[in-house]
Amino acid sequence: MNTYDLARGLHILAVIAWMAGLLFLPRLYAYDAEQNAKPEPLKSEMQTLLRLWQTRLLRIIMNPAMILAWVFGLWLIHIDVSARGAAFLAEPWMIAKLAGVFLLSGWHGFLAAQRKKIAAGTSKYSGKFWRMTNEVPFVLAIIMVLSVTTEWTFR
């Protein structure tokens, strides 16, 4: 096993964990928002449970996975730059990949901020919104994975 394969494997594992959280947390938010139509005490009991799950998912799985995905991704870039130079960083496929990483990181930040608003009862988003936006990370993942695996260009 070489260093590149190790870094790539660790990066893939971290991304899988991160993506799982990015896909599941909006679903928990949708369930939380839909509790507003329920009678008490069911509403409060379910929201308390859902908010505990949201917090745990974000803090125990998503945040560490995102950090590790970034660390291992930067390690891969370092290995690649050392081996073949930095020119690949300006290739369209790599720009698309990096743009996707920044967009996913921004979405992660948005989800984290919304958890605080949901906990405070000040979120303005409905269950429908969360269900509609639930697939945003997967669409970005498709673009990023195909970019990296095909290394497409405009030439």
PDB file of C-alpha atoms in Angstrom:
ATOM      1  CA  MET A   1       0.000   0.000   0.000  1.00  0.00           C
ATOM      2  CA  ASN A   2       1.305   3.447  -0.847  1.00  0.00           C
ATOM      3  CA  THR A   3       0.612   6.777   0.830  1.00  0.00           C
ATOM      4  CA  TYR A   4      -1.675   8.011  -1.951  1.00  0.00           C
ATOM      5  CA  ASP A   5      -3.929   4.941  -1.690  1.00  0.00           C
ATOM      6  CA  LEU A   6      -4.105   5.333   2.090  1.00  0.00           C
ATOM      7  CA  ALA A   7      -5.017   9.031   1.812  1.00  0.00           C
ATOM      8  CA  ARG A   8      -7.590   8.283  -0.893  1.00  0.00           C
ATOM      9  CA  GLY A   9      -9.207   5.501   1.135  1.00  0.00           C
ATOM     10  CA  LEU A  10      -9.404   7.618   4.275  1.00  0.00           C
ATOM     11  CA  HIS A  11     -10.794  10.532   2.247  1.00  0.00           C
ATOM     12  CA  ILE A  12     -13.511   8.333   0.738  1.00  0.00           C
ATOM     13  CA  LEU A  13     -14.523   6.984   4.159  1.00  0.00           C
ATOM     14  CA  ALA A  14     -14.728  10.487   5.627  1.00  0.00           C
ATOM     15  CA  VAL A  15     -16.785  11.720   2.673  1.00  0.00           C
ATOM     16  CA  ILE A  16     -19.197   8.780   2.999  1.00  0.00           C
ATOM     17  CA  ALA A  17     -19.822   9.640   6.665  1.00  0.00           C
ATOM     18  CA  TRP A  18     -20.163  13.345   5.876  1.00  0.00           C
ATOM     19  CA  MET A  19     -22.571  12.730   2.988  1.00  0.00           C
ATOM     20  CA  ALA A  20     -24.692  10.410   5.128  1.00  0.00           C
ATOM     21  CA  GLY A  21     -25.127  13.234   7.621  1.00  0.00           C
ATOM     22  CA  LEU A  22     -25.765  15.855   4.949  1.00  0.00           C
ATOM     23  CA  LEU A  23     -28.505  13.674   3.496  1.00  0.00           C
ATOM     24  CA  PHE A  24     -30.103  12.692   6.830  1.00  0.00           C
ATOM     25  CA  LEU A  25     -30.046  15.943   8.817  1.00  0.00           C
ATOM     26  CA  PRO A  26     -32.510  17.800   6.529  1.00  0.00           C
ATOM     27  CA  ARG A  27     -34.853  14.825   6.893  1.00  0.00           C
ATOM     28  CA  LEU A  28     -34.716  15.211  10.679  1.00  0.00           C
ATOM     29  CA  TYR A  29     -35.428  18.927  10.210  1.00  0.00           C
ATOM     30  CA  ALA A  30     -38.461  18.067   8.055  1.00  0.00           C
ATOM     31  CA  TYR A  31     -39.796  15.720  10.735  1.00  0.00           C
ATOM     32  CA  ASP A  32     -39.191  18.426  13.354  1.00  0.00           C
ATOM     33  CA  ALA A  33     -41.059  21.086  11.358  1.00  0.00           C
ATOM     34  CA  GLU A  34     -43.972  18.723  10.816  1.00  0.00           C
ATOM     35  CA  GLN A  35     -44.411  18.275  14.577  1.00  0.00           C
ATOM     36  CA  ASN A  36     -45.821  21.812  14.791  1.00  0.00           C
ATOM     37  CA  ALA A  37     -49.151  20.486  13.523  1.00  0.00           C
ATOM     38  CA  LYS A  38     -49.301  17.822  16.250  1.00  0.00           C
ATOM     39  CA  PRO A  39     -51.073  18.228  19.601  1.00  0.00           C
ATOM     40  CA  GLU A  40     -49.254  18.512  22.912  1.00  0.00           C
ATOM     41  CA  PRO A  41     -47.606  16.633  24.605  1.00  0.00           C
ATOM     42  CA  LEU A  42     -46.740  14.587  21.471  1.00  0.00           C
ATOM     43  CA  LYS A  43     -45.344  17.672  19.722  1.00  0.00           C
ATOM     44  CA  SER A  44     -42.934  18.591  22.526  1.00  0.00           C
ATOM     45  CA  GLU A  45     -41.865  15.004  23.178  1.00  0.00           C
ATOM     46  CA  MET A  46     -41.086  14.336  19.511  1.00  0.00           C
ATOM     47  CA  GLN A  47     -39.318  17.665  18.989  1.00  0.00           C
ATOM     48  CA  THR A  48     -37.166  17.064  22.066  1.00  0.00           C
ATOM     49  CA  LEU A  49     -36.135  13.674  20.709  1.00  0.00           C
ATOM     50  CA  LEU A  50     -35.580  14.929  17.154  1.00  0.00           C
ATOM     51  CA  ARG A  51     -33.483  17.858  18.372  1.00  0.00           C
ATOM     52  CA  LEU A  52     -31.314  15.524  20.416  1.00  0.00           C
ATOM     53  CA  TRP A  53     -30.735  13.406  17.287  1.00  0.00           C
ATOM     54  CA  GLN A  54     -29.988  16.516  15.214  1.00  0.00           C
ATOM     55  CA  THR A  55     -27.394  17.716  17.711  1.00  0.00           C
ATOM     56  CA  ARG A  56     -25.741  14.317  17.999  1.00  0.00           C
ATOM     57  CA  LEU A  57     -25.658  13.782  14.242  1.00  0.00           C
ATOM     58  CA  LEU A  58     -24.048  17.158  13.682  1.00  0.00           C
ATOM     59  CA  ARG A  59     -21.535  17.043  16.534  1.00  0.00           C
ATOM     60  CA  ILE A  60     -20.584  13.356  16.613  1.00  0.00           C
ATOM     61  CA  ILE A  61     -20.700  12.409  12.930  1.00  0.00           C
ATOM     62  CA  MET A  62     -20.961  15.346  10.533  1.00  0.00           C
ATOM     63  CA  ASN A  63     -18.488  17.842  12.007  1.00  0.00           C
ATOM     64  CA  PRO A  64     -15.664  15.309  12.504  1.00  0.00           C
ATOM     65  CA  ALA A  65     -16.352  13.720   9.104  1.00  0.00           C
ATOM     66  CA  MET A  66     -16.225  17.100   7.339  1.00  0.00           C
ATOM     67  CA  ILE A  67     -12.962  17.996   9.062  1.00  0.00           C
ATOM     68  CA  LEU A  68     -11.442  14.632   8.154  1.00  0.00           C
ATOM     69  CA  ALA A  69     -12.675  14.891   4.542  1.00  0.00           C
ATOM     70  CA  TRP A  70     -10.932  18.263   4.290  1.00  0.00           C
ATOM     71  CA  VAL A  71      -7.731  17.004   5.957  1.00  0.00           C
ATOM     72  CA  PHE A  72      -7.479  13.900   3.786  1.00  0.00           C
ATOM     73  CA  GLY A  73      -8.470  15.867   0.658  1.00  0.00           C
ATOM     74  CA  LEU A  74      -5.735  18.424   1.300  1.00  0.00           C
ATOM     75  CA  TRP A  75      -3.317  15.547   1.918  1.00  0.00           C
ATOM     76  CA  LEU A  76      -4.268  14.098  -1.488  1.00  0.00           C
ATOM     77  CA  ILE A  77      -3.682  17.474  -3.138  1.00  0.00           C
ATOM     78  CA  HIS A  78      -0.293  17.728  -1.431  1.00  0.00           C
ATOM     79  CA  ILE A  79       0.692  14.264  -2.660  1.00  0.00           C
ATOM     80  CA  ASP A  80      -0.497  15.069  -6.204  1.00  0.00           C
ATOM     81  CA  VAL A  81       1.281  18.435  -6.295  1.00  0.00           C
ATOM     82  CA  SER A  82       4.489  16.755  -5.120  1.00  0.00           C
ATOM     83  CA  ALA A  83       4.187  14.070  -7.798  1.00  0.00           C
ATOM     84  CA  ARG A  84       2.933  15.959 -10.861  1.00  0.00           C
ATOM     85  CA  GLY A  85       3.028  19.666 -10.080  1.00  0.00           C
ATOM     86  CA  ALA A  86       0.224  22.088  -9.375  1.00  0.00           C
ATOM     87  CA  ALA A  87      -1.089  22.491 -12.945  1.00  0.00           C
ATOM     88  CA  PHE A  88      -3.959  20.039 -12.345  1.00  0.00           C
ATOM     89  CA  LEU A  89      -5.434  22.483  -9.821  1.00  0.00           C
ATOM     90  CA  ALA A  90      -6.397  24.761 -12.729  1.00  0.00           C
ATOM     91  CA  GLU A  91      -8.061  21.979 -14.741  1.00  0.00           C
ATOM     92  CA  PRO A  92     -11.852  22.319 -15.168  1.00  0.00           C
ATOM     93  CA  TRP A  93     -12.539  18.982 -13.454  1.00  0.00           C
ATOM     94  CA  MET A  94     -10.575  20.027 -10.365  1.00  0.00           C
ATOM     95  CA  ILE A  95     -12.186  23.468 -10.270  1.00  0.00           C
ATOM     96  CA  ALA A  96     -15.606  21.747 -10.386  1.00  0.00           C
ATOM     97  CA  LYS A  97     -14.535  19.372  -7.594  1.00  0.00           C
ATOM     98  CA  LEU A  98     -13.235  22.192  -5.388  1.00  0.00           C
ATOM     99  CA  ALA A  99     -16.314  24.331  -6.073  1.00  0.00           C
ATOM    100  CA  GLY A 100     -18.442  21.382  -4.974  1.00  0.00           C
ATOM    101  CA  VAL A 101     -16.408  20.999  -1.786  1.00  0.00           C
ATOM    102  CA  PHE A 102     -16.906  24.668  -0.927  1.00  0.00           C
ATOM    103  CA  LEU A 103     -20.631  24.459  -1.704  1.00  0.00           C
ATOM    104  CA  LEU A 104     -21.010  21.333   0.470  1.00  0.00           C
ATOM    105  CA  SER A 105     -19.107  23.054   3.262  1.00  0.00           C
ATOM    106  CA  GLY A 106     -21.399  26.067   2.948  1.00  0.00           C
ATOM    107  CA  TRP A 107     -24.466  23.815   3.038  1.00  0.00           C
ATOM    108  CA  HIS A 108     -23.035  22.135   6.143  1.00  0.00           C
ATOM    109  CA  GLY A 109     -22.649  25.575   7.753  1.00  0.00           C
ATOM    110  CA  PHE A 110     -26.223  26.488   6.805  1.00  0.00           C
ATOM    111  CA  LEU A 111     -27.509  23.241   8.328  1.00  0.00           C
ATOM    112  CA  ALA A 112     -25.527  23.855  11.519  1.00  0.00           C
ATOM    113  CA  ALA A 113     -26.927  27.389  11.819  1.00  0.00           C
ATOM    114  CA  GLN A 114     -30.449  26.094  11.230  1.00  0.00           C
ATOM    115  CA  ARG A 115     -30.064  23.545  14.036  1.00  0.00           C
ATOM    116  CA  LYS A 116     -29.616  26.445  16.446  1.00  0.00           C
ATOM    117  CA  LYS A 117     -32.662  28.237  15.027  1.00  0.00           C
ATOM    118  CA  ILE A 118     -34.752  25.088  15.171  1.00  0.00           C
ATOM    119  CA  ALA A 119     -33.722  24.542  18.800  1.00  0.00           C
ATOM    120  CA  ALA A 120     -34.692  28.151  19.588  1.00  0.00           C
ATOM    121  CA  GLY A 121     -38.001  27.782  17.730  1.00  0.00           C
ATOM    122  CA  THR A 122     -37.120  30.570  15.277  1.00  0.00           C
ATOM    123  CA  SER A 123     -36.602  28.588  12.058  1.00  0.00           C
ATOM    124  CA  LYS A 124     -38.778  29.806   9.210  1.00  0.00           C
ATOM    125  CA  TYR A 125     -38.422  26.696   7.041  1.00  0.00           C
ATOM    126  CA  SER A 126     -41.143  24.120   6.530  1.00  0.00           C
ATOM    127  CA  GLY A 127     -40.964  20.382   6.200  1.00  0.00           C
ATOM    128  CA  LYS A 128     -41.584  20.854   2.474  1.00  0.00           C
ATOM    129  CA  PHE A 129     -38.492  23.083   2.169  1.00  0.00           C
ATOM    130  CA  TRP A 130     -36.319  20.496   3.912  1.00  0.00           C
ATOM    131  CA  ARG A 131     -37.633  17.682   1.735  1.00  0.00           C
ATOM    132  CA  MET A 132     -37.046  19.720  -1.453  1.00  0.00           C
ATOM    133  CA  THR A 133     -33.471  20.647  -0.534  1.00  0.00           C
ATOM    134  CA  ASN A 134     -32.589  17.215   0.830  1.00  0.00           C
ATOM    135  CA  GLU A 135     -31.015  16.115  -2.460  1.00  0.00           C
ATOM    136  CA  VAL A 136     -28.726  19.144  -2.907  1.00  0.00           C
ATOM    137  CA  PRO A 137     -25.682  17.332  -1.449  1.00  0.00           C
ATOM    138  CA  PHE A 138     -26.255  14.299  -3.666  1.00  0.00           C
ATOM    139  CA  VAL A 139     -26.427  16.398  -6.848  1.00  0.00           C
ATOM    140  CA  LEU A 140     -23.155  18.070  -5.846  1.00  0.00           C
ATOM    141  CA  ALA A 141     -21.639  14.646  -5.091  1.00  0.00           C
ATOM    142  CA  ILE A 142     -22.557  13.403  -8.567  1.00  0.00           C
ATOM    143  CA  ILE A 143     -20.796  16.370 -10.164  1.00  0.00           C
ATOM    144  CA  MET A 144     -17.713  16.008  -7.953  1.00  0.00           C
ATOM    145  CA  VAL A 145     -17.327  12.242  -8.300  1.00  0.00           C
ATOM    146  CA  LEU A 146     -17.755  12.317 -12.080  1.00  0.00           C
ATOM    147  CA  SER A 147     -15.329  15.230 -12.319  1.00  0.00           C
ATOM    148  CA  VAL A 148     -12.626  13.391 -10.381  1.00  0.00           C
ATOM    149  CA  THR A 149     -13.141  10.002 -12.007  1.00  0.00           C
ATOM    150  CA  THR A 150     -13.231  11.307 -15.605  1.00  0.00           C
ATOM    151  CA  GLU A 151     -10.876  14.296 -15.219  1.00  0.00           C
ATOM    152  CA  TRP A 152     -12.802  16.012 -18.018  1.00  0.00           C
ATOM    153  CA  THR A 153     -11.434  19.075 -19.803  1.00  0.00           C
ATOM    154  CA  PHE A 154     -12.507  21.500 -22.525  1.00  0.00           C
ATOM    155  CA  ARG A 155      -9.784  20.388 -24.943  1.00  0.00           C
TER     156      ARG A 155
END
